[in-house]
XYZ file of N, CA and C in Angstrom:
747
model
N 24.311 5.763 -12.185
C 25.449 4.858 -12.269
C 25.110 3.563 -11.533
N 25.657 2.449 -12.017
C 25.451 1.165 -11.372
C 26.791 0.452 -11.234
N 26.900 -0.398 -10.216
C 28.088 -1.226 -10.044
C 27.747 -2.634 -10.519
N 28.783 -3.366 -10.974
C 28.536 -4.677 -11.572
C 29.472 -5.725 -11.004
N 28.903 -6.887 -10.700
C 29.648 -8.081 -10.339
C 28.785 -9.258 -10.784
N 29.350 -10.221 -11.544
C 28.501 -11.268 -12.107
C 28.057 -12.268 -11.047
N 27.173 -13.190 -11.441
C 26.561 -14.120 -10.500
C 27.580 -15.065 -9.878
N 28.715 -15.252 -10.538
C 29.756 -16.129 -10.010
C 30.661 -15.404 -9.021
N 30.424 -14.096 -8.808
C 31.242 -13.329 -7.884
C 32.502 -12.764 -8.491
N 32.611 -12.812 -9.827
C 33.784 -12.239 -10.479
C 33.698 -10.719 -10.465
N 34.818 -10.031 -10.313
C 34.794 -8.573 -10.252
C 34.323 -7.957 -11.561
N 33.775 -6.747 -11.461
C 33.269 -6.057 -12.639
C 33.582 -4.579 -12.579
N 32.856 -3.796 -13.377
C 33.118 -2.369 -13.472
C 31.944 -1.538 -12.993
N 32.014 -0.244 -13.274
C 30.951 0.703 -12.933
C 30.460 1.337 -14.233
N 29.152 1.314 -14.444
C 28.558 1.791 -15.685
C 27.727 3.044 -15.422
N 27.680 3.932 -16.419
C 26.993 5.216 -16.292
C 26.050 5.417 -17.473
N 24.851 5.919 -17.167
C 23.891 6.281 -18.213
C 23.557 7.755 -18.095
N 23.483 8.436 -19.224
C 23.126 9.863 -19.245
C 21.792 10.089 -19.945
N 21.069 8.999 -20.250
C 19.760 9.148 -20.909
C 18.712 8.235 -20.260
N 18.692 8.285 -18.931
C 17.681 7.573 -18.138
C 17.706 6.066 -18.341
N 18.894 5.506 -18.611
C 19.043 4.066 -18.676
C 18.916 3.452 -20.052
N 18.707 4.254 -21.087
C 18.623 3.696 -22.441
C 19.966 3.136 -22.881
N 21.024 3.867 -22.623
C 22.374 3.437 -22.994
C 23.276 3.515 -21.767
N 24.275 2.608 -21.739
C 25.202 2.549 -20.620
C 26.632 2.532 -21.135
N 27.515 3.249 -20.407
C 28.927 3.332 -20.769
C 29.778 2.914 -19.580
N 30.786 2.100 -19.834
C 31.709 1.698 -18.783
C 32.565 2.890 -18.380
N 32.609 3.202 -17.082
C 33.418 4.323 -16.603
C 34.875 3.911 -16.471
N 35.694 4.843 -15.996
C 37.119 4.575 -15.845
C 37.490 3.882 -14.556
N 36.502 3.382 -13.808
C 36.796 2.707 -12.540
C 37.518 1.383 -12.774
N 38.361 1.014 -11.834
C 39.055 -0.264 -11.894
C 38.065 -1.415 -11.774
N 38.419 -2.562 -12.306
C 37.643 -3.769 -12.073
C 37.784 -4.155 -10.605
N 36.647 -4.403 -9.954
C 36.687 -4.656 -8.514
C 35.411 -5.397 -8.105
N 35.370 -5.815 -6.858
C 34.159 -6.427 -6.325
C 33.253 -5.309 -5.787
N 32.707 -4.505 -6.706
C 31.893 -3.362 -6.328
C 30.595 -3.817 -5.670
N 30.214 -3.112 -4.594
C 29.013 -3.474 -3.854
C 27.947 -2.386 -3.878
N 28.352 -1.117 -3.887
C 27.391 -0.037 -3.704
C 27.938 1.267 -4.257
N 27.043 2.180 -4.624
C 27.459 3.462 -5.191
C 26.473 4.541 -4.780
N 26.961 5.768 -4.638
C 26.121 6.931 -4.344
C 26.483 8.036 -5.324
N 25.534 8.929 -5.585
C 25.739 9.988 -6.573
C 25.161 11.296 -6.073
N 25.790 12.400 -6.466
C 25.205 13.713 -6.236
C 24.023 13.891 -7.186
N 23.103 14.817 -6.918
C 21.930 14.988 -7.787
C 22.267 15.255 -9.250
N 23.373 15.949 -9.523
C 23.723 16.232 -10.915
C 24.590 15.153 -11.553
N 24.940 14.124 -10.776
C 25.690 13.003 -11.320
C 27.171 13.233 -11.520
N 27.703 14.352 -11.083
C 29.133 14.626 -11.285
C 29.993 13.995 -10.205
N 29.461 13.891 -8.989
C 30.211 13.320 -7.881
C 29.681 11.927 -7.586
N 30.566 10.933 -7.676
C 30.203 9.548 -7.445
C 31.098 8.955 -6.368
N 30.536 8.067 -5.575
C 31.286 7.392 -4.523
C 30.909 5.917 -4.566
N 31.903 5.062 -4.777
C 31.657 3.630 -4.923
C 32.497 2.860 -3.912
N 31.890 1.827 -3.328
C 32.579 1.016 -2.333
C 32.665 -0.419 -2.818
N 33.814 -1.023 -2.582
C 34.047 -2.417 -2.964
C 34.120 -3.276 -1.717
N 33.734 -4.536 -1.844
C 33.793 -5.456 -0.718
C 35.252 -5.679 -0.333
N 35.617 -5.198 0.863
C 36.988 -5.301 1.360
C 37.995 -4.713 0.387
N 37.538 -3.697 -0.379
C 38.417 -3.103 -1.375
C 38.456 -1.598 -1.363
N 37.961 -0.976 -0.297
C 38.058 0.460 -0.175
C 36.882 1.209 -0.779
N 36.928 2.525 -0.655
C 35.911 3.422 -1.199
C 36.585 4.402 -2.154
N 36.028 4.544 -3.351
C 36.588 5.393 -4.392
C 35.665 6.573 -4.656
N 36.253 7.696 -5.097
C 35.491 8.910 -5.387
C 35.816 9.414 -6.786
N 34.797 9.949 -7.451
C 34.968 10.583 -8.754
C 34.269 11.935 -8.727
N 34.911 12.954 -9.287
C 34.317 14.292 -9.342
C 34.002 14.710 -10.776
N 34.121 13.768 -11.711
C 33.829 14.088 -13.115
C 32.987 12.996 -13.769
N 31.941 12.598 -13.063
C 30.961 11.628 -13.579
C 31.571 10.288 -13.946
N 32.594 9.882 -13.226
C 33.146 8.554 -13.403
C 34.301 8.424 -14.367
N 34.752 9.522 -14.956
C 35.898 9.442 -15.862
C 37.156 9.044 -15.109
N 37.379 9.679 -13.972
C 38.547 9.377 -13.135
C 38.079 9.027 -11.729
N 38.811 8.108 -11.106
C 38.477 7.665 -9.759
C 39.707 7.727 -8.871
N 39.485 8.093 -7.596
C 40.564 8.172 -6.616
C 40.202 7.333 -5.394
N 41.133 6.500 -4.963
C 40.925 5.716 -3.752
C 40.995 6.628 -2.535
N 39.961 6.636 -1.705
C 39.961 7.456 -0.499
C 40.677 6.717 0.630
N 40.758 7.356 1.758
C 41.447 6.772 2.910
C 40.528 5.923 3.779
N 39.345 5.592 3.291
C 38.420 4.762 4.072
C 39.026 3.393 4.345
N 38.734 2.814 5.488
C 39.273 1.482 5.796
C 38.676 0.421 4.877
N 39.370 -0.700 4.747
C 38.895 -1.812 3.926
C 37.977 -2.706 4.744
N 36.699 -2.386 4.730
C 35.707 -3.200 5.424
C 34.822 -3.899 4.392
N 33.947 -4.749 4.862
C 33.026 -5.444 3.959
C 31.837 -4.530 3.650
N 32.108 -3.463 2.892
C 31.122 -2.423 2.640
C 29.873 -2.977 1.969
N 28.718 -2.532 2.459
C 27.443 -2.967 1.898
C 26.646 -1.822 1.310
N 26.873 -0.586 1.811
C 26.072 0.541 1.348
C 26.797 1.839 1.632
N 26.560 2.855 0.779
C 27.137 4.187 0.979
C 26.104 5.223 0.597
N 26.082 6.343 1.318
C 25.163 7.443 1.032
C 25.924 8.749 1.135
N 25.451 9.759 0.395
C 26.127 11.053 0.343
C 25.115 12.180 0.447
N 25.552 13.305 1.014
C 24.731 14.505 0.988
C 24.667 15.027 -0.444
N 23.769 15.960 -0.704
C 23.559 16.439 -2.071
C 24.804 17.088 -2.662
N 25.606 17.749 -1.823
C 26.810 18.389 -2.336
C 28.018 17.462 -2.343
N 27.837 16.228 -1.909
C 28.930 15.262 -1.928
C 29.967 15.463 -0.846
N 29.671 16.303 0.135
C 30.641 16.580 1.201
C 30.551 15.550 2.319
N 29.341 15.278 2.778
C 29.142 14.359 3.896
C 28.809 12.971 3.369
N 29.558 11.979 3.837
C 29.380 10.602 3.397
C 29.275 9.690 4.599
N 28.473 8.649 4.463
C 28.427 7.610 5.480
C 28.373 6.266 4.766
N 29.195 5.337 5.232
C 29.271 4.011 4.622
C 29.035 2.959 5.694
N 28.246 1.957 5.345
C 27.893 0.900 6.294
C 28.428 -0.434 5.810
N 28.894 -1.230 6.756
C 29.415 -2.562 6.463
C 28.847 -3.544 7.487
N 29.004 -4.816 7.195
C 28.542 -5.803 8.155
C 29.258 -5.688 9.484
N 30.479 -5.139 9.464
C 31.299 -5.071 10.667
C 31.514 -3.654 11.185
N 30.788 -2.663 10.666
C 30.964 -1.311 11.168
C 30.524 -0.268 10.172
N 30.819 0.999 10.472
C 30.495 2.087 9.565
C 31.487 3.218 9.747
N 31.549 4.100 8.737
C 32.501 5.207 8.752
C 31.838 6.442 8.178
N 32.333 7.609 8.595
C 31.760 8.887 8.183
C 32.868 9.800 7.688
N 32.562 10.574 6.631
C 33.487 11.576 6.130
C 32.754 12.900 5.990
N 33.379 13.986 6.427
C 32.800 15.329 6.305
C 33.540 16.166 5.283
N 34.433 15.531 4.503
C 35.214 16.278 3.507
C 35.316 15.514 2.197
N 34.172 14.977 1.750
C 34.072 14.297 0.452
C 35.006 13.098 0.333
N 35.299 12.456 1.456
C 36.092 11.239 1.424
C 37.575 11.421 1.631
N 38.027 12.666 1.835
C 39.460 12.896 2.055
C 39.918 12.225 3.344
N 39.109 12.336 4.398
C 39.406 11.674 5.670
C 38.141 10.989 6.165
N 38.322 9.938 6.960
C 37.197 9.156 7.456
C 37.345 8.918 8.955
N 36.212 8.859 9.626
C 36.173 8.484 11.029
C 35.333 7.220 11.158
N 35.906 6.196 11.770
C 35.144 4.977 12.028
C 34.208 5.239 13.190
N 32.916 5.000 12.982
C 31.913 5.345 13.972
C 31.631 4.173 14.903
N 31.237 4.484 16.150
C 30.802 3.405 17.044
C 29.622 2.679 16.411
N 29.668 1.379 16.376
C 28.613 0.599 15.727
C 28.225 -0.574 16.603
N 26.919 -0.763 16.816
C 26.509 -1.962 17.558
C 26.862 -3.206 16.769
N 26.949 -4.317 17.451
C 27.340 -5.567 16.807
C 26.155 -6.151 16.051
N 25.790 -5.470 14.958
C 24.685 -5.907 14.114
C 25.133 -5.826 12.670
N 24.549 -6.633 11.837
C 24.947 -6.711 10.437
C 24.277 -5.594 9.652
N 25.001 -4.508 9.360
C 24.447 -3.365 8.642
C 24.351 -3.684 7.157
N 23.225 -3.317 6.556
C 22.977 -3.674 5.164
C 22.722 -2.493 4.246
N 22.236 -1.372 4.780
C 21.862 -0.259 3.914
C 21.885 1.039 4.701
N 22.186 2.151 4.006
C 22.209 3.460 4.647
C 21.673 4.494 3.669
N 20.995 5.507 4.204
C 20.484 6.613 3.390
C 20.498 7.861 4.259
N 20.387 9.035 3.622
C 20.447 10.264 4.392
C 19.728 11.415 3.732
N 19.574 12.505 4.489
C 18.955 13.717 3.968
C 19.930 14.442 3.048
N 19.405 15.367 2.264
C 20.231 16.085 1.291
C 21.310 16.929 1.953
N 21.028 17.449 3.161
C 22.021 18.288 3.833
C 22.988 17.497 4.688
N 22.828 16.182 4.754
C 23.772 15.345 5.488
C 23.647 15.408 6.991
N 22.500 15.843 7.512
C 22.329 15.928 8.968
C 21.504 14.796 9.542
N 20.767 14.075 8.694
C 19.915 12.992 9.172
C 20.246 11.726 8.398
N 20.400 10.604 9.132
C 20.793 9.349 8.507
C 19.915 8.223 9.009
N 19.765 7.196 8.198
C 19.027 6.001 8.566
C 19.817 4.788 8.090
N 19.927 3.775 8.930
C 20.628 2.552 8.548
C 19.729 1.351 8.837
N 19.945 0.287 8.060
C 19.195 -0.951 8.227
C 20.141 -2.061 8.625
N 19.601 -3.023 9.358
C 20.359 -4.192 9.783
C 19.553 -5.445 9.478
N 20.236 -6.457 8.982
C 19.546 -7.709 8.685
C 19.225 -8.504 9.944
N 19.898 -8.171 11.046
C 19.695 -8.936 12.276
C 19.000 -8.138 13.374
N 18.881 -6.822 13.188
C 18.340 -5.994 14.267
C 17.080 -5.249 13.842
N 17.205 -4.307 12.948
C 16.075 -3.480 12.554
C 16.558 -2.223 11.871
N 16.016 -1.083 12.291
C 16.348 0.205 11.687
C 16.753 1.173 12.782
N 17.796 1.983 12.509
C 18.233 3.015 13.446
C 18.347 4.331 12.695
N 18.123 5.436 13.421
C 18.237 6.763 12.829
C 19.185 7.627 13.651
N 19.776 8.619 12.985
C 20.681 9.561 13.636
C 20.393 10.959 13.116
N 20.352 11.923 14.020
C 20.110 13.315 13.621
C 21.152 14.253 14.221
N 22.339 13.742 14.541
C 23.347 14.585 15.177
C 24.479 14.969 14.237
N 24.219 14.991 12.916
C 25.137 15.453 11.893
C 26.303 14.501 11.663
N 27.022 14.118 12.698
C 28.187 13.259 12.526
C 27.836 11.779 12.562
N 26.594 11.447 12.823
C 26.186 10.052 12.841
C 26.782 9.258 13.986
N 27.071 9.918 15.109
C 27.690 9.231 16.239
C 26.639 8.527 17.094
N 25.514 9.195 17.329
C 24.470 8.639 18.184
C 23.312 8.130 17.328
N 22.874 6.906 17.629
C 21.824 6.264 16.850
C 20.694 5.831 17.758
N 19.459 6.010 17.270
C 18.280 5.623 18.019
C 17.528 4.537 17.249
N 17.096 3.474 17.922
C 16.312 2.440 17.227
C 14.929 2.960 16.849
N 14.448 2.564 15.687
C 13.093 2.914 15.269
C 12.116 1.981 15.968
N 11.255 2.537 16.798
C 10.353 1.726 17.617
C 9.281 1.055 16.766
N 8.890 -0.136 17.186
C 7.765 -0.818 16.572
C 8.067 -1.560 15.296
N 9.342 -1.717 14.945
C 9.702 -2.419 13.719
C 10.353 -3.756 14.048
N 10.100 -4.786 13.234
C 10.773 -6.071 13.431
C 12.211 -6.010 12.937
N 12.946 -7.083 13.087
C 14.308 -7.139 12.562
C 14.309 -7.593 11.110
N 15.499 -7.637 10.521
C 15.632 -8.179 9.184
C 15.334 -7.210 8.063
N 16.020 -6.054 8.026
C 15.834 -5.092 6.951
C 17.068 -5.066 6.052
N 16.831 -4.860 4.765
C 17.912 -4.942 3.788
C 18.082 -3.678 2.949
N 17.123 -2.755 2.996
C 17.248 -1.535 2.209
C 16.445 -0.418 2.851
N 17.009 0.799 2.837
C 16.320 1.974 3.364
C 16.474 3.123 2.385
N 15.552 4.082 2.451
C 15.616 5.291 1.630
C 15.061 6.446 2.442
N 15.437 7.665 2.050
C 15.058 8.862 2.790
C 14.629 9.952 1.830
N 13.669 10.763 2.250
C 13.330 11.964 1.493
C 14.468 12.968 1.617
N 14.435 14.015 0.805
C 15.514 15.001 0.808
C 15.650 15.700 2.157
N 14.526 15.928 2.846
C 14.603 16.600 4.142
C 14.862 15.638 5.297
N 14.873 14.322 5.015
C 15.167 13.346 6.042
C 14.024 13.039 6.981
N 12.839 13.572 6.725
C 11.710 13.359 7.624
C 10.853 12.163 7.227
N 10.856 11.814 5.943
C 10.068 10.673 5.478
C 11.013 9.540 5.100
N 10.780 8.375 5.700
C 11.698 7.256 5.560
C 10.945 6.010 5.121
N 11.658 5.109 4.462
C 11.080 3.833 4.064
C 12.121 2.753 4.267
N 11.683 1.586 4.718
C 12.583 0.458 4.946
C 11.934 -0.803 4.414
N 12.735 -1.646 3.758
C 12.237 -2.893 3.180
C 12.986 -4.064 3.782
N 12.235 -5.119 4.105
C 12.850 -6.307 4.684
C 11.952 -7.518 4.535
N 12.295 -8.569 5.236
C 11.556 -9.814 5.120
C 10.122 -9.728 5.602
N 9.821 -8.754 6.463
C 8.462 -8.612 6.993
C 7.614 -7.643 6.180
N 8.198 -7.039 5.140
C 7.443 -6.115 4.310
C 8.144 -4.781 4.147
N 7.420 -3.806 3.623
C 7.924 -2.454 3.414
C 7.215 -1.526 4.388
N 7.983 -0.779 5.148
C 7.450 0.101 6.174
C 7.811 1.544 5.847
N 6.853 2.438 5.993
C 7.107 3.867 5.796
C 6.687 4.615 7.049
N 7.375 5.680 7.337
C 6.992 6.515 8.459
C 7.644 7.873 8.304
N 7.119 8.821 9.075
C 7.608 10.197 9.039
C 8.133 10.572 10.408
N 9.344 11.094 10.444
C 9.896 11.547 11.707
C 9.091 12.727 12.236
N 8.893 12.819 13.542
C 8.137 13.946 14.085
C 8.848 15.261 13.824
N 8.052 16.285 13.591
C 8.580 17.610 13.286
C 8.285 18.545 14.455
N 9.298 19.224 14.945
C 9.134 20.200 16.012
C 8.719 21.548 15.435
N 7.846 22.220 16.153
C 7.445 23.581 15.783
C 7.765 24.497 16.959
N 8.368 25.644 16.687
C 8.746 26.605 17.711
C 7.964 27.898 17.497
N 7.309 28.373 18.565
C 6.491 29.579 18.496
C 6.792 30.450 19.702
N 6.974 31.742 19.471
C 7.223 32.681 20.569
C 5.915 32.960 21.307
N 5.948 32.808 22.636
C 4.812 33.120 23.502
C 5.298 34.072 24.587
N 5.182 35.356 24.324
C 5.709 36.333 25.263
C 7.225 36.216 25.346
N 7.722 36.027 26.587
C 9.162 35.865 26.786
C 9.593 34.408 26.675
N 8.646 33.510 26.473
C 8.955 32.088 26.386
C 8.890 31.602 24.948
N 9.336 30.369 24.790
C 9.302 29.712 23.492
C 8.513 28.419 23.644
N 7.470 28.267 22.839
C 6.663 27.047 22.874
C 7.192 26.079 21.832
N 7.562 24.877 22.288
C 8.045 23.819 21.411
C 6.964 22.749 21.371
N 6.451 22.438 20.176
C 5.309 21.534 20.069
C 5.532 20.465 19.020
N 4.843 19.327 19.186
C 4.751 18.285 18.170
C 3.452 17.514 18.406
N 3.013 16.770 17.403
C 1.696 16.145 17.454
C 1.649 15.018 18.480
N 0.468 14.823 19.078
C 0.309 13.826 20.137
C 0.278 12.393 19.623
N 0.269 12.200 18.294
C 0.335 10.814 17.796
C 1.756 10.272 17.822
N 2.718 11.101 18.203
C 4.105 10.668 18.384
C 4.337 10.479 19.874
N 4.333 9.223 20.350
C 4.425 8.942 21.781
C 5.805 8.411 22.150
N 6.087 8.426 23.451
C 7.334 7.856 23.956
C 8.568 8.677 23.649
N 8.397 9.968 23.363
C 9.525 10.829 23.015
C 9.752 11.880 24.085
N 10.992 12.328 24.209
C 11.340 13.405 25.135
C 12.021 14.517 24.365
N 11.865 15.733 24.861
C 12.502 16.885 24.236
C 13.919 17.036 24.783
N 14.879 17.161 23.878
C 16.274 17.321 24.272
C 16.839 18.598 23.660
N 17.842 19.168 24.312
C 18.419 20.427 23.862
C 19.944 20.382 23.951
N 20.585 21.144 23.071
C 22.037 21.302 23.095
C 22.378 22.685 22.559
N 23.556 23.156 22.864
C 23.987 24.465 22.359
C 25.032 24.347 21.261
N 25.378 23.103 20.879
C 26.439 22.889 19.903
C 26.084 21.681 19.051
N 26.014 21.855 17.728
C 25.687 20.754 16.840
C 26.924 20.018 16.328
N 28.093 20.598 16.493
C 29.314 19.937 16.035
C 29.712 18.827 16.996
N 29.736 19.155 18.277
C 29.979 18.147 19.327
C 28.825 18.242 20.321
N 27.663 17.743 19.956
C 26.462 17.959 20.775
C 26.473 17.185 22.083
N 25.901 17.806 23.094
C 25.651 17.158 24.382
C 24.163 17.304 24.658
N 23.377 16.334 24.178
C 21.923 16.437 24.267
C 21.457 16.180 25.700
N 20.710 17.139 26.242
C 20.205 17.069 27.605
C 18.682 17.070 27.560
N 18.057 16.127 28.255
C 16.602 16.051 28.299
C 16.049 17.163 29.179
N 15.095 17.908 28.652
C 14.501 18.994 29.422
C 13.612 18.433 30.528
N 13.485 19.196 31.592
C 12.676 18.764 32.736
C 11.377 19.563 32.846
N 11.114 20.415 31.886
C 9.889 21.214 31.923
C 8.655 20.319 31.799
N 7.566 20.725 32.431
C 6.324 19.955 32.353
C 5.733 20.061 30.953
N 5.147 18.961 30.490
C 4.522 18.932 29.172
C 3.013 19.068 29.331
N 2.416 19.821 28.431
C 0.963 19.962 28.400
C 0.467 19.542 27.020
N -0.820 19.308 26.911
C -1.433 18.972 25.628
C -2.384 20.101 25.260
N -2.141 20.715 24.106
C -2.946 21.830 23.634
C -3.296 21.632 22.172
N -4.591 21.527 21.878
C -5.058 21.395 20.490
C -4.367 20.245 19.752
N -4.293 19.097 20.420
C -3.703 17.935 19.777
C -2.195 17.990 19.642
N -1.549 18.882 20.403
C -0.093 19.035 20.344
C 0.487 18.902 21.744
N 1.606 18.133 21.847
C 2.415 18.214 23.054
C 3.118 19.566 23.049
N 3.175 20.217 24.219
C 3.790 21.542 24.277
C 4.704 21.670 25.488
N 5.944 22.127 25.217
C 6.891 22.511 26.253
C 7.084 24.012 26.180
N 7.144 24.665 27.325
C 7.490 26.076 27.377
C 8.938 26.205 27.831
N 9.734 26.888 27.025
C 11.171 27.024 27.267
C 11.505 28.495 27.451
N 12.354 28.779 28.427
C 12.930 30.115 28.545
C 14.237 30.117 27.769
N 14.278 30.758 26.611
C 15.469 30.664 25.756
C 16.734 31.134 26.462
N 17.831 30.414 26.195
C 19.140 30.801 26.733
C 19.695 31.967 25.923
N 20.739 32.602 26.470
C 21.329 33.760 25.793
C 22.087 33.342 24.543
N 22.601 32.097 24.507
C 23.358 31.640 23.340
C 22.448 30.789 22.450
N 23.052 30.217 21.399
C 22.288 29.364 20.497
C 21.763 28.141 21.244
N 20.572 27.718 20.891
C 19.991 26.529 21.504
C 19.263 25.738 20.429
N 19.518 24.429 20.401
C 18.922 23.557 19.409
C 18.103 22.479 20.110
N 17.048 22.011 19.423
C 16.134 21.055 20.035
C 15.963 19.839 19.128
N 15.679 18.707 19.753
C 15.335 17.489 19.023
C 14.450 16.632 19.911
N 13.807 15.630 19.286
C 13.049 14.633 20.028
C 13.855 13.359 20.118
N 13.989 12.811 21.310
C 14.717 11.580 21.534
C 13.816 10.547 22.215
N 14.385 9.371 22.442
C 13.628 8.310 23.107
C 14.285 7.964 24.435
């Protein structure tokens, strides 16, 4: 599906193709200043955002559209998980997140930067956003509340994309196209301990842990790090309850 607005800025519609772009059909969406659209893998769930005109959802490939409760911001980009449940929308003046297919929205804390593009993993747990004035930030805390800057990148990015697992990312901007892979943690049982490892080419990172992914409280571990076979290694004594790990800066 694509959104349309002519070069003069006049409002347009949303068009859908079911044969890889050979033919296009106007959907039932209202004429609006459409800016961005996201789709589920099978194309049945669509989410479209208009500039200062709200965010709309369709569950039947664009035949019918419903205005969601998202605030009217200057939306620039929207992304959805594969099942269409988790959504994140970015605007020049902020961003919002929905965990129920757009029924309700939470406005997220946003730095004072001009957001231009957003993408995410298929399960909706990892997100990446671009800024035309700052750079690229990533979030891995499910709700998109905490964001970390991508180190070593210049400012001025206008588009980002993510692999399905959220580990491989690409960003395009005035300085070029940059690709990188998020570090992957490996957990191995060593007797009564747990060895948490990642490759030594990922520098400047710390291991953090939490027991709750819904409202996480990430705490940096104080265990000593060693280098074994080209891997950073932490030895952890597992807690009695659930424990989750991530790499932070």
